[in-house]
XYZ file of C-alpha atoms in Angstrom:
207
model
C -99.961 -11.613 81.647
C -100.120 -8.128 83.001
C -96.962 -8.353 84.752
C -95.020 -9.881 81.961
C -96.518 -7.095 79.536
C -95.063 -4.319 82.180
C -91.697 -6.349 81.901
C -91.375 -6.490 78.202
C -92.449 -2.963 78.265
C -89.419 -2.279 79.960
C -87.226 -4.135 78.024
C -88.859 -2.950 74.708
C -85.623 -1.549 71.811
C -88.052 -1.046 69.701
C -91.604 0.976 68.781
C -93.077 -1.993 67.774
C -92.941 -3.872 71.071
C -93.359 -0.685 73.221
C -96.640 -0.162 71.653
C -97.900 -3.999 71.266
C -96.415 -4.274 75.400
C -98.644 -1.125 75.950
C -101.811 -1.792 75.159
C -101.329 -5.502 75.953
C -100.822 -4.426 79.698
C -104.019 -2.397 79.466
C -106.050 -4.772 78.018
C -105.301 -8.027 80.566
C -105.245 -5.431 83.678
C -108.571 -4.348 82.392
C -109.818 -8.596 83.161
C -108.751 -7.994 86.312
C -110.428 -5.046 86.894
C -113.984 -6.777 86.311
C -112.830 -9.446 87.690
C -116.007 -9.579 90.082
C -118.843 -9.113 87.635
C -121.610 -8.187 90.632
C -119.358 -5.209 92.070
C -121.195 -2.586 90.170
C -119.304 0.302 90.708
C -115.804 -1.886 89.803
C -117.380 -2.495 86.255
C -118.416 1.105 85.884
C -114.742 2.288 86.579
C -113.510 -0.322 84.321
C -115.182 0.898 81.928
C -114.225 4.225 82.165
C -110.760 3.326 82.756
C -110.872 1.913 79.101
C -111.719 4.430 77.637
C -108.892 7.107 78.417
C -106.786 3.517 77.776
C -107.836 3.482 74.442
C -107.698 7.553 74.082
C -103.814 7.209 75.415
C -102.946 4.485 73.133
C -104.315 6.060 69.906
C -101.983 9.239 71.390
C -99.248 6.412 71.201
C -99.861 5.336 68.144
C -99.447 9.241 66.193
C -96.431 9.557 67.955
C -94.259 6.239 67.104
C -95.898 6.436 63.465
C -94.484 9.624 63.357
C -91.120 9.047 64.586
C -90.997 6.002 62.598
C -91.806 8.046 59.487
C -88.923 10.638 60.372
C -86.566 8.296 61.049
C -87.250 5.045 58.970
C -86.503 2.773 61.620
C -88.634 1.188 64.352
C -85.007 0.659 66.369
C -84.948 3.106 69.251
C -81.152 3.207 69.789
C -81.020 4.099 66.064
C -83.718 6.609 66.640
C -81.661 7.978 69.128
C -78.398 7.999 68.189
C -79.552 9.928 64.699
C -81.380 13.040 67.239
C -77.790 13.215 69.255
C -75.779 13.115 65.733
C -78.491 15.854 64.576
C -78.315 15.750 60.833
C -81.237 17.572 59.354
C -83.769 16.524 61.755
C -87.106 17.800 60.956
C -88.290 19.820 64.060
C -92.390 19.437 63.212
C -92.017 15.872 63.046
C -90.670 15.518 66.615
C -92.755 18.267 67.996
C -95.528 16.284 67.163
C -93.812 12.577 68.451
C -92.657 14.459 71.696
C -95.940 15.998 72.100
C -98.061 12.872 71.706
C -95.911 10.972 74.197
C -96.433 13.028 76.912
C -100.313 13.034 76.100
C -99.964 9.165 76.464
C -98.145 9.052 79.199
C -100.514 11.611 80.829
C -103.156 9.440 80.305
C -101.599 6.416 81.293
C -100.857 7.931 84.557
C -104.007 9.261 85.654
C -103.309 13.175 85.377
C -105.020 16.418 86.402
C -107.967 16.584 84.338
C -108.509 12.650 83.348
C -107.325 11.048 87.020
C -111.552 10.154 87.766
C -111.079 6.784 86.526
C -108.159 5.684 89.220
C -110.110 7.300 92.085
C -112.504 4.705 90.971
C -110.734 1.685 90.594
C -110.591 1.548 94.299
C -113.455 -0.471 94.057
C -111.834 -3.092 92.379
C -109.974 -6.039 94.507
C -107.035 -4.268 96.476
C -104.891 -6.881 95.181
C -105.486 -5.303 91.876
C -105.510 -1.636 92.618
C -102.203 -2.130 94.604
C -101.005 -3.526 91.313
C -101.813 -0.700 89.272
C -100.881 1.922 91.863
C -97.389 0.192 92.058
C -96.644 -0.818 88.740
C -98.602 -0.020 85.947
C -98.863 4.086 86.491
C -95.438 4.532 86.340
C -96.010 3.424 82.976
C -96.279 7.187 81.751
C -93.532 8.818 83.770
C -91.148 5.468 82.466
C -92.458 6.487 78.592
C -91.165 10.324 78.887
C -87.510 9.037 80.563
C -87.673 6.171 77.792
C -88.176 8.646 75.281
C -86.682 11.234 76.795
C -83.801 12.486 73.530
C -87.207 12.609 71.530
C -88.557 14.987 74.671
C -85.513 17.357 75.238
C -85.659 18.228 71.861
C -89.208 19.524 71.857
C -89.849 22.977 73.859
C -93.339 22.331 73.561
C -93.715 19.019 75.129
C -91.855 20.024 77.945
C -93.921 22.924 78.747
C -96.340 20.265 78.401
C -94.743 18.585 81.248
C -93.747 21.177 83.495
C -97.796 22.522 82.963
C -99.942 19.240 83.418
C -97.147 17.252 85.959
C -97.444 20.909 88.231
C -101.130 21.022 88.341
C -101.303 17.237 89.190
C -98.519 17.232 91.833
C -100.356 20.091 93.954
C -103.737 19.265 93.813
C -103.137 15.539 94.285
C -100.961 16.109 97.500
C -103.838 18.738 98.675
C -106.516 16.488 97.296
C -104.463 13.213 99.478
C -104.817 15.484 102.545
C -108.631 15.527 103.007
C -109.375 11.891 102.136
C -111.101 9.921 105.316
C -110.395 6.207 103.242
C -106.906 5.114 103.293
C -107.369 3.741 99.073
C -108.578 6.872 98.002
C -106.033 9.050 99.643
C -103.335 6.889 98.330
C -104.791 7.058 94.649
C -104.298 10.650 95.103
C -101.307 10.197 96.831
C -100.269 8.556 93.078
C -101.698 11.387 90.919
C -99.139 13.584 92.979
C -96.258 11.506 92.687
C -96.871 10.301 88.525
C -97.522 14.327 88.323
C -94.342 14.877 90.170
C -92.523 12.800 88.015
C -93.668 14.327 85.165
C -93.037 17.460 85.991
C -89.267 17.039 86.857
C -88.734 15.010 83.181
C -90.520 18.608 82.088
C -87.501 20.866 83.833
C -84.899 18.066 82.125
C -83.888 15.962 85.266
C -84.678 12.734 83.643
C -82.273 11.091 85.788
């Protein structure tokens, strides 16, 4: 269920469906997360692991109501094809879509000040935690190139970006440096990279 949520994600060509794939990839990855109910410290980061979840996808949520509101269609080709044609778009409305995307997808992937939780989730099965380190982070970086037209247009998210991504590229390659267990150093290893990834969709290089 959690793989087939990241696929439809993916495939999502429309707000809808990107939302519903979103939080239906956090919710099944968070059974597998507790999926050993006497591993106390796996239930604890769980837990806290749900939380930003549920933080990120109310961030979501302001942002696709909003674009859906600006543009009266839930289609994202349409969406984008009417901010390339730019006929009387309404800055403040995308300002606040482009800004709330890239305060998802900084919480989705784990970003300098809320990355605690995936630190944690190394005590979950390493089946699991590979999982999310290969698959489900990119999550965030894969929302700002998704949405990226909505992005370029907004100065403000992408100071956003180039801000937050920085931060979290340099002090999760120092913070990689000094770990002594291999899991932790690659979660931080994955702060850096999401962060890194971020910050490049911040300078435009979406490609």
């Amino acid at each position: 269920l959690t793989l087939a949520s990241v696929l439809l994600f993916v495939l999502s060509g429309n707000i809808v469906m990107l939302y519903a794939t979103w939080v239906a990839m956090s919710l099944s990855l968070h059974q597998l997360l507790i999926f050993y109910p006497t591993r106390k410290k796996a239930q604890a980061a769980a837990r806290k692991k749900f939380i930003v979840a549920r933080i990120g996808d109310a961030f979501l949520l302001v942002a696709l109501v909003s674009l859906y509101q600006t543009f009266h269609t839930g289609n994202l080709a349409a969406i984008y094809q009417q901010i390339q044609d730019g006929v009387n778009l309404p800055s403040r409305n995308l300002d606040v879509a482009a800004v709330f995307l890239v305060l998802a997808a900084v919480m989705k992937s784990a970003q300098f000040p809320f990355h605690g939780w995936l630190v944690e989730v190394m005590e979950t099965p390493t089946p699991v935690s590979a999982t999310l380190h290969a698959g489900l982070i990119n999550a965030g970086p894969f929302l700002i190139i998704r949405m990226s037209h909505v992005i370029h247009y907004s100065s403000a998210a992408s100071m956003l970006l180039l801000i937050i991504g920085g931060i979290s590229a340099i002090f999760g390659a120092i913070a990689f440096t000094t770990q002594p267990a291999q899991k932790t150093a690659l979660a931080y290893s994955s702060i850096a990279h999401m962060g890194f990834s971020l910050f490049t969709s911040g300078l435009g290089l979406y490609a």
